[in-house]
Tab-separated table of C-alpha atoms in Angstrom:
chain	number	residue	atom	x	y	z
K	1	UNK	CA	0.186	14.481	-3.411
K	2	UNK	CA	-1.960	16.184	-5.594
K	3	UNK	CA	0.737	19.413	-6.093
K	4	UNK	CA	2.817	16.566	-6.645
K	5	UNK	CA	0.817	15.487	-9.060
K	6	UNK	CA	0.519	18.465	-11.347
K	7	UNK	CA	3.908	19.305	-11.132
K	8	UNK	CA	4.930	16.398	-12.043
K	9	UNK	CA	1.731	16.376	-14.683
K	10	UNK	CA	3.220	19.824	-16.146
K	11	UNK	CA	6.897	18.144	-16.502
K	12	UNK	CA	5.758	15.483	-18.487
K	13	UNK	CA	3.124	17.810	-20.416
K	14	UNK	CA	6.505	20.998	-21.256
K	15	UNK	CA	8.751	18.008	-21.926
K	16	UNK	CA	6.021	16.670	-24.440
K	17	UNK	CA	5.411	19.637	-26.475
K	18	UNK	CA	8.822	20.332	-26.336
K	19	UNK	CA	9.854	16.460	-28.275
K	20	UNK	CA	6.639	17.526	-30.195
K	21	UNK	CA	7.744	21.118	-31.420
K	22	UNK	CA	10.703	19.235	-32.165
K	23	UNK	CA	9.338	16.382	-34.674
K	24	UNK	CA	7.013	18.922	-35.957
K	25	UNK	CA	10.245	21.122	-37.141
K	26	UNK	CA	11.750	18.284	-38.435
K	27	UNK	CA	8.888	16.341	-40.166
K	28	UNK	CA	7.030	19.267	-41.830
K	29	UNK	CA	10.779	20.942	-43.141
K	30	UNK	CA	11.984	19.063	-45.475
K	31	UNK	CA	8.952	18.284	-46.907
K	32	UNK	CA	7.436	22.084	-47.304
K	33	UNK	CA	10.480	23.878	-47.732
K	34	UNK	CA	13.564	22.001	-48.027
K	35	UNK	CA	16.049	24.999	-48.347
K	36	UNK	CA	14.708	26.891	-45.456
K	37	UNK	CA	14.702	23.752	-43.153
K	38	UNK	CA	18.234	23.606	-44.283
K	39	UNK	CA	18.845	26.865	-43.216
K	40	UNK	CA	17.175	26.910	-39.996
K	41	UNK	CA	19.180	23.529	-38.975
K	42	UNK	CA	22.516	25.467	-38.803
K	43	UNK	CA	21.233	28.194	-37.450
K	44	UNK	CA	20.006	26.324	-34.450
K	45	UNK	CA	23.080	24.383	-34.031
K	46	UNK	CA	25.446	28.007	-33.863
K	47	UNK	CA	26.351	28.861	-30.436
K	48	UNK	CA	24.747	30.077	-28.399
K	49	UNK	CA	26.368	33.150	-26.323
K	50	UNK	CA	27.041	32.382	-22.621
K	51	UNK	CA	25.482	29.519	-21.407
K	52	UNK	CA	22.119	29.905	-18.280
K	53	UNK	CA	23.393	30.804	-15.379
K	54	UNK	CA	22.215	27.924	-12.551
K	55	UNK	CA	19.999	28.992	-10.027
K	56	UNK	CA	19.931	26.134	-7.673
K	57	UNK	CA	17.952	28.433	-4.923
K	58	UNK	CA	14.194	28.027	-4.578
K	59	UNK	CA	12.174	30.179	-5.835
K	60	UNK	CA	8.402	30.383	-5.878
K	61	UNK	CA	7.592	30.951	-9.197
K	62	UNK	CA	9.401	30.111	-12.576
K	63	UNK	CA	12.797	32.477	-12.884
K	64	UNK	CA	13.561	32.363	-16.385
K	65	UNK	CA	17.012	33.369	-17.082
K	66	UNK	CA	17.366	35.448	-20.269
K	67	UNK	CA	19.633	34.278	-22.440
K	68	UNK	CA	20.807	36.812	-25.571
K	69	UNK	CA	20.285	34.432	-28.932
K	70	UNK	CA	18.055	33.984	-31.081
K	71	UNK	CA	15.278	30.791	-30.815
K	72	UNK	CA	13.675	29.280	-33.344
K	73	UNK	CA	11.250	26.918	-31.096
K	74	UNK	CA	8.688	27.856	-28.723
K	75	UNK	CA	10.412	28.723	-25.802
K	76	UNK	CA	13.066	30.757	-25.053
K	77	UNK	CA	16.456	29.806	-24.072
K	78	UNK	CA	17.565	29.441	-20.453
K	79	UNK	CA	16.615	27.784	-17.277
K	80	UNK	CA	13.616	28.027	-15.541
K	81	UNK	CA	13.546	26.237	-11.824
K	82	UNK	CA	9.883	25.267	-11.252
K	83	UNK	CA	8.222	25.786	-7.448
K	84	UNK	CA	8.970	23.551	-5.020
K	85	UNK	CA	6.169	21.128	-5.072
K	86	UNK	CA	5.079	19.008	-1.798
K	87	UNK	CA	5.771	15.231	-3.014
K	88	UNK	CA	4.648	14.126	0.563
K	89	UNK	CA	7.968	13.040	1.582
K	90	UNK	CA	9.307	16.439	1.104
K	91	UNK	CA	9.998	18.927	-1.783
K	92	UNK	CA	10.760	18.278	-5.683
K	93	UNK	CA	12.247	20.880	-7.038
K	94	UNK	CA	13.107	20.546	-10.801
K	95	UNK	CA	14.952	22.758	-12.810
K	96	UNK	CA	14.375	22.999	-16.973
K	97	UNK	CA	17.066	23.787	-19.725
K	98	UNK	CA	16.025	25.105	-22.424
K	99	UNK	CA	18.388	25.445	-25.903
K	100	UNK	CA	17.220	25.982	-29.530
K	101	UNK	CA	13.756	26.645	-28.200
K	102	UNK	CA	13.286	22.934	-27.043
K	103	UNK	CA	13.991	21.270	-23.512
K	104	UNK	CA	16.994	20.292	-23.848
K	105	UNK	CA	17.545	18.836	-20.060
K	106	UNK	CA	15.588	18.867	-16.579
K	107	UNK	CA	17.725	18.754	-13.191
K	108	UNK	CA	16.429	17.873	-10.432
K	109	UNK	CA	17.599	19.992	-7.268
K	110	UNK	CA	14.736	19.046	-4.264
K	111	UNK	CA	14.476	15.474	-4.221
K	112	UNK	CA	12.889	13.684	-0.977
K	113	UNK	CA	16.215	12.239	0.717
K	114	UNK	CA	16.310	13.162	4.065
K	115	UNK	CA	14.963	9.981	5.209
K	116	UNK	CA	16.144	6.463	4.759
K	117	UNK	CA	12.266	5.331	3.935
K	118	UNK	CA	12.380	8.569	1.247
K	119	UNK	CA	14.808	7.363	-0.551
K	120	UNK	CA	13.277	3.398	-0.577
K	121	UNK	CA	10.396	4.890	-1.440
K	122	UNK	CA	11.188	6.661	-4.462
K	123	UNK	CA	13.441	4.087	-5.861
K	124	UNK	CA	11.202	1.585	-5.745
K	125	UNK	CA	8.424	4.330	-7.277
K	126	UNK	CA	10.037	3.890	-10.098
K	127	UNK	CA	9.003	0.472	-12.141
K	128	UNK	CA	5.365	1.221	-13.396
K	129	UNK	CA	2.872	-1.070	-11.164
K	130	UNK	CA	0.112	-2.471	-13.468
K	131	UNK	CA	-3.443	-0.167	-12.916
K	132	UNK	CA	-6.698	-2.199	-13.665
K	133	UNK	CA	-10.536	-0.483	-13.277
K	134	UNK	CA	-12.154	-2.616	-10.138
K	135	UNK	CA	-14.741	-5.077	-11.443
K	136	UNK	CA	-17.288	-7.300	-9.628
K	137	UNK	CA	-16.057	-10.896	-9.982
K	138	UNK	CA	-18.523	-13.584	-10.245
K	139	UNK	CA	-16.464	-16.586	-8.716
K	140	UNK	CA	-17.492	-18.801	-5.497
K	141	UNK	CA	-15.148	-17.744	-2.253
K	142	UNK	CA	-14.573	-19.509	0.780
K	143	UNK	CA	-14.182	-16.219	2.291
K	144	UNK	CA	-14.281	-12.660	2.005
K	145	UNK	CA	-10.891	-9.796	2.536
K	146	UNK	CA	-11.847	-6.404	3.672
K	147	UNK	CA	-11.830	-3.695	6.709
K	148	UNK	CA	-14.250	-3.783	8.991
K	149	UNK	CA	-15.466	-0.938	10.851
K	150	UNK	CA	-13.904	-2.751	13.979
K	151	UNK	CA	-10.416	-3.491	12.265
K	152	UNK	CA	-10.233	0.125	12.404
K	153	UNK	CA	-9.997	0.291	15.732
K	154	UNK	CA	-5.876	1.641	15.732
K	155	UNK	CA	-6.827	4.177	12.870
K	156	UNK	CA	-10.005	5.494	14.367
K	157	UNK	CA	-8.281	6.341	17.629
K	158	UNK	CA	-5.212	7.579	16.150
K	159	UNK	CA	-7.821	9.918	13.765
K	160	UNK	CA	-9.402	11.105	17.063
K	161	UNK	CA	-6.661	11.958	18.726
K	162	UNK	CA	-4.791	13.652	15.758
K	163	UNK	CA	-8.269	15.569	15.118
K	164	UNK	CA	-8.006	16.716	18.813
K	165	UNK	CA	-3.825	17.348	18.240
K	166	UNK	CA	-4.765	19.499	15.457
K	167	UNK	CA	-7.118	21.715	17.530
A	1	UNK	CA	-12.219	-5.744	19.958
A	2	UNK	CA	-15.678	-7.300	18.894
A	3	UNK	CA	-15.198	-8.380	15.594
A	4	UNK	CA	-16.435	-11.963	14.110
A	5	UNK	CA	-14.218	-14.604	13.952
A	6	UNK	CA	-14.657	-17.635	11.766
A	7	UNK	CA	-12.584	-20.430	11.806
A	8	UNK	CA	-13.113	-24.031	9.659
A	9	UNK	CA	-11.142	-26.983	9.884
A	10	UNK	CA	-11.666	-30.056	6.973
A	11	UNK	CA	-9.389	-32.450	8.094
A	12	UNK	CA	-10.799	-35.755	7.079
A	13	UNK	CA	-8.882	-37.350	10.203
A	14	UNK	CA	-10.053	-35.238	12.893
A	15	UNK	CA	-13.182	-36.314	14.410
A	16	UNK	CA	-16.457	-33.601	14.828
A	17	UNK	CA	-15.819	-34.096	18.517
A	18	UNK	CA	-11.964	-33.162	18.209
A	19	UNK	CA	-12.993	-30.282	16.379
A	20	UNK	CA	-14.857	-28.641	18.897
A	21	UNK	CA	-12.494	-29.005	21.322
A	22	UNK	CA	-9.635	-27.043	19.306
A	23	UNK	CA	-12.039	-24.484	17.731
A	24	UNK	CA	-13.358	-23.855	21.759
A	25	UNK	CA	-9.249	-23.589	22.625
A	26	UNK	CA	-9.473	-20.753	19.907
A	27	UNK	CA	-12.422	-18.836	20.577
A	28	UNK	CA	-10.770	-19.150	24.549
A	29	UNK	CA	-7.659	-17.709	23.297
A	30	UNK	CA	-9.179	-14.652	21.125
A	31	UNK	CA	-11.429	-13.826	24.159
A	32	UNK	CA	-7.936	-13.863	26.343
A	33	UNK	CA	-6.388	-11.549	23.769
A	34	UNK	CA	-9.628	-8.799	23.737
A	35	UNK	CA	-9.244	-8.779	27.673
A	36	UNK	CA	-5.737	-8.107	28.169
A	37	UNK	CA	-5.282	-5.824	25.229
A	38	UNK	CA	-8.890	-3.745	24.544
A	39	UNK	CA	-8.519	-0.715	24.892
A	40	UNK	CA	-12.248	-0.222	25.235
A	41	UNK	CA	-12.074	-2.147	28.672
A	42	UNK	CA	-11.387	-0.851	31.886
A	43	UNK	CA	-10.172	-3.534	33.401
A	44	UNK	CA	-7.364	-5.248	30.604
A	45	UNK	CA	-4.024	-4.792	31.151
A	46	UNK	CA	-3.530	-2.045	28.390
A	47	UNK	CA	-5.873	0.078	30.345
A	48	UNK	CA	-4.009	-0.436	33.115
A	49	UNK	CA	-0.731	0.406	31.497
A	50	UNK	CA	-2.386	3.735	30.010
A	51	UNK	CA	-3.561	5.071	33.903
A	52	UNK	CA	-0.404	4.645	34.670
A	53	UNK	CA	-1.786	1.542	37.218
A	54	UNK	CA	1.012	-1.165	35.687
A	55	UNK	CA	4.392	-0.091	34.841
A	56	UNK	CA	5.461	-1.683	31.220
A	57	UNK	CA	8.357	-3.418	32.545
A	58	UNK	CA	5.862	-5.510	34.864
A	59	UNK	CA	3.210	-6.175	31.935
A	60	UNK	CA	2.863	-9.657	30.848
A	61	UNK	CA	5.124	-11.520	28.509
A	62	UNK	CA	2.625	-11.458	25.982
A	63	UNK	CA	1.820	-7.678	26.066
A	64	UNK	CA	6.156	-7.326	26.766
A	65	UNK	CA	6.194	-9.291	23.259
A	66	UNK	CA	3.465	-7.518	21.434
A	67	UNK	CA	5.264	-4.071	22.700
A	68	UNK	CA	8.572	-4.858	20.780
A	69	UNK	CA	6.682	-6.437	17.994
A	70	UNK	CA	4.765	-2.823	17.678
A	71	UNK	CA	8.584	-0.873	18.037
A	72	UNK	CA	9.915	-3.139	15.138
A	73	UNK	CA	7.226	-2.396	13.125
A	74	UNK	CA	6.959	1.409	13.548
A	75	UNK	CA	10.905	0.880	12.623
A	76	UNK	CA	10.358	-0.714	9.536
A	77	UNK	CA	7.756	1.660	8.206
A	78	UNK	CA	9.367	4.657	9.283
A	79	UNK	CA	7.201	5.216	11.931
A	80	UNK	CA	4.045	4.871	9.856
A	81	UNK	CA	3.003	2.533	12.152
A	82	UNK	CA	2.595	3.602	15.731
A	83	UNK	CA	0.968	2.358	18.492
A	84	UNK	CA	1.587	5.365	20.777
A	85	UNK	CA	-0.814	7.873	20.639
A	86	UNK	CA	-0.169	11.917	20.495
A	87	UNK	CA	-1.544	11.471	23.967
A	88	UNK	CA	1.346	9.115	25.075
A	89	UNK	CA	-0.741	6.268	25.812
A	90	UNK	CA	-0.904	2.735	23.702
A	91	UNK	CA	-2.985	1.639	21.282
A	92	UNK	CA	-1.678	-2.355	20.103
A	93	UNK	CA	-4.792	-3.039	18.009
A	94	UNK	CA	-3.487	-2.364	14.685
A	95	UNK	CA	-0.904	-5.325	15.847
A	96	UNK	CA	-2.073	-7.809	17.756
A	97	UNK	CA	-5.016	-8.954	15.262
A	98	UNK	CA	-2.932	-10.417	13.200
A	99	UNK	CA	-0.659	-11.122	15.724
A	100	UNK	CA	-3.330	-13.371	17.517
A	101	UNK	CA	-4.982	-14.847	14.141
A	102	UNK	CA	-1.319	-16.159	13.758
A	103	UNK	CA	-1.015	-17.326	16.710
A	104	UNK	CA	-4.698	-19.056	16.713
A	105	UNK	CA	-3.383	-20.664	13.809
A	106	UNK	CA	-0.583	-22.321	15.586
A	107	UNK	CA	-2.750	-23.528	17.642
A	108	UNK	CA	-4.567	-25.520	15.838
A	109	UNK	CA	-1.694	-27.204	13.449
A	110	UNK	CA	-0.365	-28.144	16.948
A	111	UNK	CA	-3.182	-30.182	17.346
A	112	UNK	CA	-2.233	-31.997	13.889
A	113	UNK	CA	-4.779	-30.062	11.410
A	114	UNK	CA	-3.294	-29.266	8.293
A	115	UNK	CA	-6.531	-27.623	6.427
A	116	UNK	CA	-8.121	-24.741	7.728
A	117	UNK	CA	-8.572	-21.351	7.605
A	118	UNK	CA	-8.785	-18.340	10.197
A	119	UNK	CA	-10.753	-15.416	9.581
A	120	UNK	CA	-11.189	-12.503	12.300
A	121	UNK	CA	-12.579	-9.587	10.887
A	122	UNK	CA	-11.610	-9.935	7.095
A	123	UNK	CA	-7.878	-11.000	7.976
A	124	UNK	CA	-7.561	-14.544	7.126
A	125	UNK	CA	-4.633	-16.971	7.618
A	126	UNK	CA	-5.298	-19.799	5.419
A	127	UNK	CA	-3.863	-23.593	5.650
A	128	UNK	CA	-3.602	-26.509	3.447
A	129	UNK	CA	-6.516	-27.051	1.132
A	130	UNK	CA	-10.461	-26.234	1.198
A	131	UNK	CA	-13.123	-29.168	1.312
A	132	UNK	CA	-12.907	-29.703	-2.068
A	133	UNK	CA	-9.088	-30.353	-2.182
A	134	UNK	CA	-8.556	-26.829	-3.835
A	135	UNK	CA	-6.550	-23.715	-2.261
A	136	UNK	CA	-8.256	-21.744	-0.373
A	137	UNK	CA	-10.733	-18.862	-2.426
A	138	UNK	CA	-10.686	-15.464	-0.966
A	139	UNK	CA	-12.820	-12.585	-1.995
A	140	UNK	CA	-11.178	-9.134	-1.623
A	141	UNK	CA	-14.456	-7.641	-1.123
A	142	UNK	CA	-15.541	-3.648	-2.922
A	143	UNK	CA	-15.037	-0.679	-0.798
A	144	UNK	CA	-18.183	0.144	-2.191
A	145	UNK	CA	-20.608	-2.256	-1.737
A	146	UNK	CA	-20.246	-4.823	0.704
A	147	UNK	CA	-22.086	-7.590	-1.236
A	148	UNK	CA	-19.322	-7.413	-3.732
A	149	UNK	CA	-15.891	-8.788	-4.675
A	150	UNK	CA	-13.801	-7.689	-7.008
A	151	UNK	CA	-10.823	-9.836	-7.035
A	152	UNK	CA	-10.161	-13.340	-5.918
A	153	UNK	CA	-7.431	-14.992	-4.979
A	154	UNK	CA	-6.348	-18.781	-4.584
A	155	UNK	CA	-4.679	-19.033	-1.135
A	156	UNK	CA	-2.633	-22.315	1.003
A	157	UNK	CA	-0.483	-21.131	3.709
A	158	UNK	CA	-0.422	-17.473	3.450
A	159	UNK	CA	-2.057	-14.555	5.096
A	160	UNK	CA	-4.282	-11.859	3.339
A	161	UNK	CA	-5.601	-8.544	5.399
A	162	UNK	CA	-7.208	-5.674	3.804
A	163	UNK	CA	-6.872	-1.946	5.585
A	164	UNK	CA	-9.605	0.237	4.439
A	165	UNK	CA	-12.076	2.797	4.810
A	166	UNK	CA	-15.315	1.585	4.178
A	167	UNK	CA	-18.115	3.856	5.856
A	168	UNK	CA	-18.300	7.436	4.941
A	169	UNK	CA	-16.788	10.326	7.123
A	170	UNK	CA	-14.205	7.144	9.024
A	171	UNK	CA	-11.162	8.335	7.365
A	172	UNK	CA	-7.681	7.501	8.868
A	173	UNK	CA	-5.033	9.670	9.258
A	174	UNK	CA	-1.770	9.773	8.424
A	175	UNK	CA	0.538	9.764	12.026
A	176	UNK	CA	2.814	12.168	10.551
A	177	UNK	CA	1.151	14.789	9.059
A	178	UNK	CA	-2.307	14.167	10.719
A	179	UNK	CA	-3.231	15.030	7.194
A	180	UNK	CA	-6.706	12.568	6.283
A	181	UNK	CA	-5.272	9.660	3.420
A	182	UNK	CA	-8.580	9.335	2.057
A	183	UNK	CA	-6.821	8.812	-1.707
A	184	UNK	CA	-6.865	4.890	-1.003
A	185	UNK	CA	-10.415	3.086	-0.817
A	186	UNK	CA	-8.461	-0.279	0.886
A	187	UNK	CA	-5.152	-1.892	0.312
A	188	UNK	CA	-4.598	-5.534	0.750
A	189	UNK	CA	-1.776	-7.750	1.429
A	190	UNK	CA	-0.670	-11.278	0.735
A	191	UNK	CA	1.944	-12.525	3.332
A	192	UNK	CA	3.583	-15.200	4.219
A	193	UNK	CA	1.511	-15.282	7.777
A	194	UNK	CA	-1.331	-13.014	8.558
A	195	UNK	CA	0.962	-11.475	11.132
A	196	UNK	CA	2.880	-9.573	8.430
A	197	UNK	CA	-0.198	-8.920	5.665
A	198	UNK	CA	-1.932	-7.259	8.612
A	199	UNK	CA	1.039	-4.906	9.985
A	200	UNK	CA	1.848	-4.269	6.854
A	201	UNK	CA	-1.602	-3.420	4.976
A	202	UNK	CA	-1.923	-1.067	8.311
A	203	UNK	CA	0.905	0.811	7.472
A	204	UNK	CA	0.599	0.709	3.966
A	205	UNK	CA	-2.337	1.851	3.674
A	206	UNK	CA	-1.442	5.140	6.300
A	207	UNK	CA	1.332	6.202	3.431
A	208	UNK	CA	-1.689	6.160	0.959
A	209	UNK	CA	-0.834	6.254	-2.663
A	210	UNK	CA	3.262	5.348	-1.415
A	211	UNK	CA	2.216	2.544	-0.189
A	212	UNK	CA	1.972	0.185	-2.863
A	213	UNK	CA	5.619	1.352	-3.530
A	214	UNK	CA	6.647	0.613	0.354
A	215	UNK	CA	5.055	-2.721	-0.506
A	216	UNK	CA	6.545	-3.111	-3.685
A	217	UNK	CA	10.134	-3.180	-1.901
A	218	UNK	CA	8.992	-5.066	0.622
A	219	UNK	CA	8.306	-8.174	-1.470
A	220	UNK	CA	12.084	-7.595	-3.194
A	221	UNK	CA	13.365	-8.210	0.521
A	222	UNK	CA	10.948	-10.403	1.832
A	223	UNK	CA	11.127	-13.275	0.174
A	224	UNK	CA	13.870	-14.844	1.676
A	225	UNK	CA	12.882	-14.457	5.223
A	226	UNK	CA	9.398	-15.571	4.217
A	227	UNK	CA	11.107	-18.629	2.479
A	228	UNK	CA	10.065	-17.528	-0.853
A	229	UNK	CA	6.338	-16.439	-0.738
A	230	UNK	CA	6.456	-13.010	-1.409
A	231	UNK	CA	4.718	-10.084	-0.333
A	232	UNK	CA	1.959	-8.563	-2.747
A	233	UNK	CA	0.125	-5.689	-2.224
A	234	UNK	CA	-3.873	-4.852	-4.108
A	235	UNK	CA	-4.741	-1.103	-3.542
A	236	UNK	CA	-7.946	0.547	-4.716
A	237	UNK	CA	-8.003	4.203	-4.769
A	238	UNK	CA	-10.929	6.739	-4.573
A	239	UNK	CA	-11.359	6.163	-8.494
A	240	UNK	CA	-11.941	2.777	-8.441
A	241	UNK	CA	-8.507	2.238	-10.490
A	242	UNK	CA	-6.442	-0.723	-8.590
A	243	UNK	CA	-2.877	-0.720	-8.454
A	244	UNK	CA	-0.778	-3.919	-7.918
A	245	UNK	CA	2.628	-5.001	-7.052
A	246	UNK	CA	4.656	-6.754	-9.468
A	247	UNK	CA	4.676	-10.203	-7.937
A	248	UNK	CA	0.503	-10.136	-7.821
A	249	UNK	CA	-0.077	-10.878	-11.055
């Protein structure tokens, strides 16, 4: 979960700066240096020699594929496939594009599908739940929800015995 | 499975004397449910079942139903939800407490009562109205301190069960990676019966942090079968941040 996590942290973070580098271009060109903005635009747009070659295999570590042009954002062109992260439910795998120096597209090639529940699952992870801090509520009850240390009694054995199948 | 069980009844027609005779008839049936399926005693019929002393197919019809209630389940969660230990033998408690507060339930509307409440453990089927004409109030009580609540809801009908670790160093386990799911303080459910809150807060809460998703769907195809109450789900995790299903709010 928590690989999951940070890969998932460091998609959101690359495709971030990416849509950032991109405004930034944008916003502080025209206004600086019109002509050279003007210049740059084109220059992005040419095209660009033989488009990345896919790598759908998995690899451990970012492959970036060199690309010959010339980039005027951060990164360089290509595709880089990311490590196979543990999502719980199996492997994401994602794969970035990059063109003109920005993130251009992200495939997905592991996805958690080999089981029906998988595929539920990440479906329905989709619409954002609603997150509030806990807070002590003052109200009168009738009565009270929660485990007790009895109401455990099917996880506590099926901890033991997992803690002894683990051995 | 020693727990505490409180049950109140506030129907205005039955008489003090009519109420002790049904809440007796439930205590009865709870203590018939610990000795046939405990597996802390040697002489219920689960124990005998796990020594190998009672073949299944010759178990009771009550243990014969809770055993294909338990296979449905693990179905439906994707075998998150398993009475059958590593070991081979059976474990039914995650199941029949709610199983038997539903059922303890029954019993008493057959006896006419329309308002009242069963609570074994922290799993609570609720009925009708409280004494003061209002739905039931239930606490969802902090994982942290046990004096506290930090939600309440306004119950008539449904069930609410809360799966949770609550004392350090009892963490559960996740049946299929044996991996500890110590990411979710507790996660409660609102059901249409306790029956389903409790089997499904179980498993819910052995997915950890997928579980509120698992739940999530649940209520999208629950709530015709459950003739329109759906399923909610309430899960705190280790950060005190609580996550809810849509319908909750």
């Amino acid at each position: 979960m928590k690989k999951y996590a940070i890969s998932f942290f460091l998609v959101i973070a690359f495709a971030f700066y990416a849509v950032l580098n991109n405004q930034s271009s944008i916003d502080v060109g025209p206004a600086a240096n019109g002509p050279v903005a003007a210049n740059t635009g084109p220059a992005a747009n040419t095209p660009t020699g033989p488009a990345p070659t896919p790598t759908p295999t998995p690899s451990p570590t970012p492959t970036p594929t060199p690309a010959p042009t010339q980039s005027t954002g951060l990164y360089k062109n290509g595709s880089y496939v990311g490590s196979a992260a543990d999502a719980y439910y199996g492997n994401v795998q994602v794969k970035a594009i990059v063109q003109n120096g920005a993130l251009s597209n992200i495939q997905i090639l592991q996805y958690p599908s080999d089981r029906g529940t998988s595929v539920r699952i990440n479906s329905n992870a989709l619409p954002q739940l609603v997150q509030e801090a806990i807070q002590a509520q003052s109200a009168n009850v009738n009565m009270v929800s929660g485990a007790t240390e009895s109401s455990g009694a099917f996880q506590q054995s099926l901890a033991s015995a997992l803690a002894q199948a683990k051995a | 499975m020693g727990m505490p069980v409180t049950v109140e009844i506030v129907d205005a027609a039955a008489t003090s004397g009519e109420t002790d005779t049904i809440i007796r008839e439930v205590f009865d049936y709870f203590k018939y449910i610990d000795e046939k399926f405990s597996t802390y005693k040697t002489t219920s019929e689960i124990t005998a079942i796990n020594d190998g002393r009672l073949a299944s197919n010759k178990a009771s019809n009550d243990m014969k139903t809770v055993f294909a209630l338990a296979e449905e389940t693990r179905l439906l969660t994707d075998g998150y939800f398993d009475i059958k230990r590593p070991d081979g033998t059976y474990d039914p408690s995650g199941l029949v407490k709610g199983w038997a507060i539903w059922n303890a339930a029954k019993l008493i509307a057959a006896h006419g009562c329309k308002h009242f409440y069963v609570d074994a453990g922290g799993d609570i089927q609720t009925s009708g109205m409280n004494a003061e004409g209002k739905k039931w109030a239930v606490g969802i009580k902090n994982p942290w301190n046990e004096a506290e609540n930090v939600k309440v809801v306004y119950l008539s009908g449904e069930g609410i069960a809360t799966s949770g670790t609550y004392i350090r160093g009892d963490h559960i386990y996740n049946p299929k990676t044996g991996v500890a799911a110590d990411d979710i303080a507790s996660m409660t459910v609102i059901g249409p019966n306790i029956y389903e809150a409790d089997r499904l807060a179980t498993a819910a809460f052995a997915m950890g942090k997928n579980g509120i998703a698992f739940l999530e769907r649940r209520a999208g195809e629950g709530a015709n079968s459950s003739g329109g109450k759906s399923i909610r789900g309430y899960m705190i995790d280790k950060n005190k941040i609580a996550t809810m299903t849509t319908q909750w709010q």
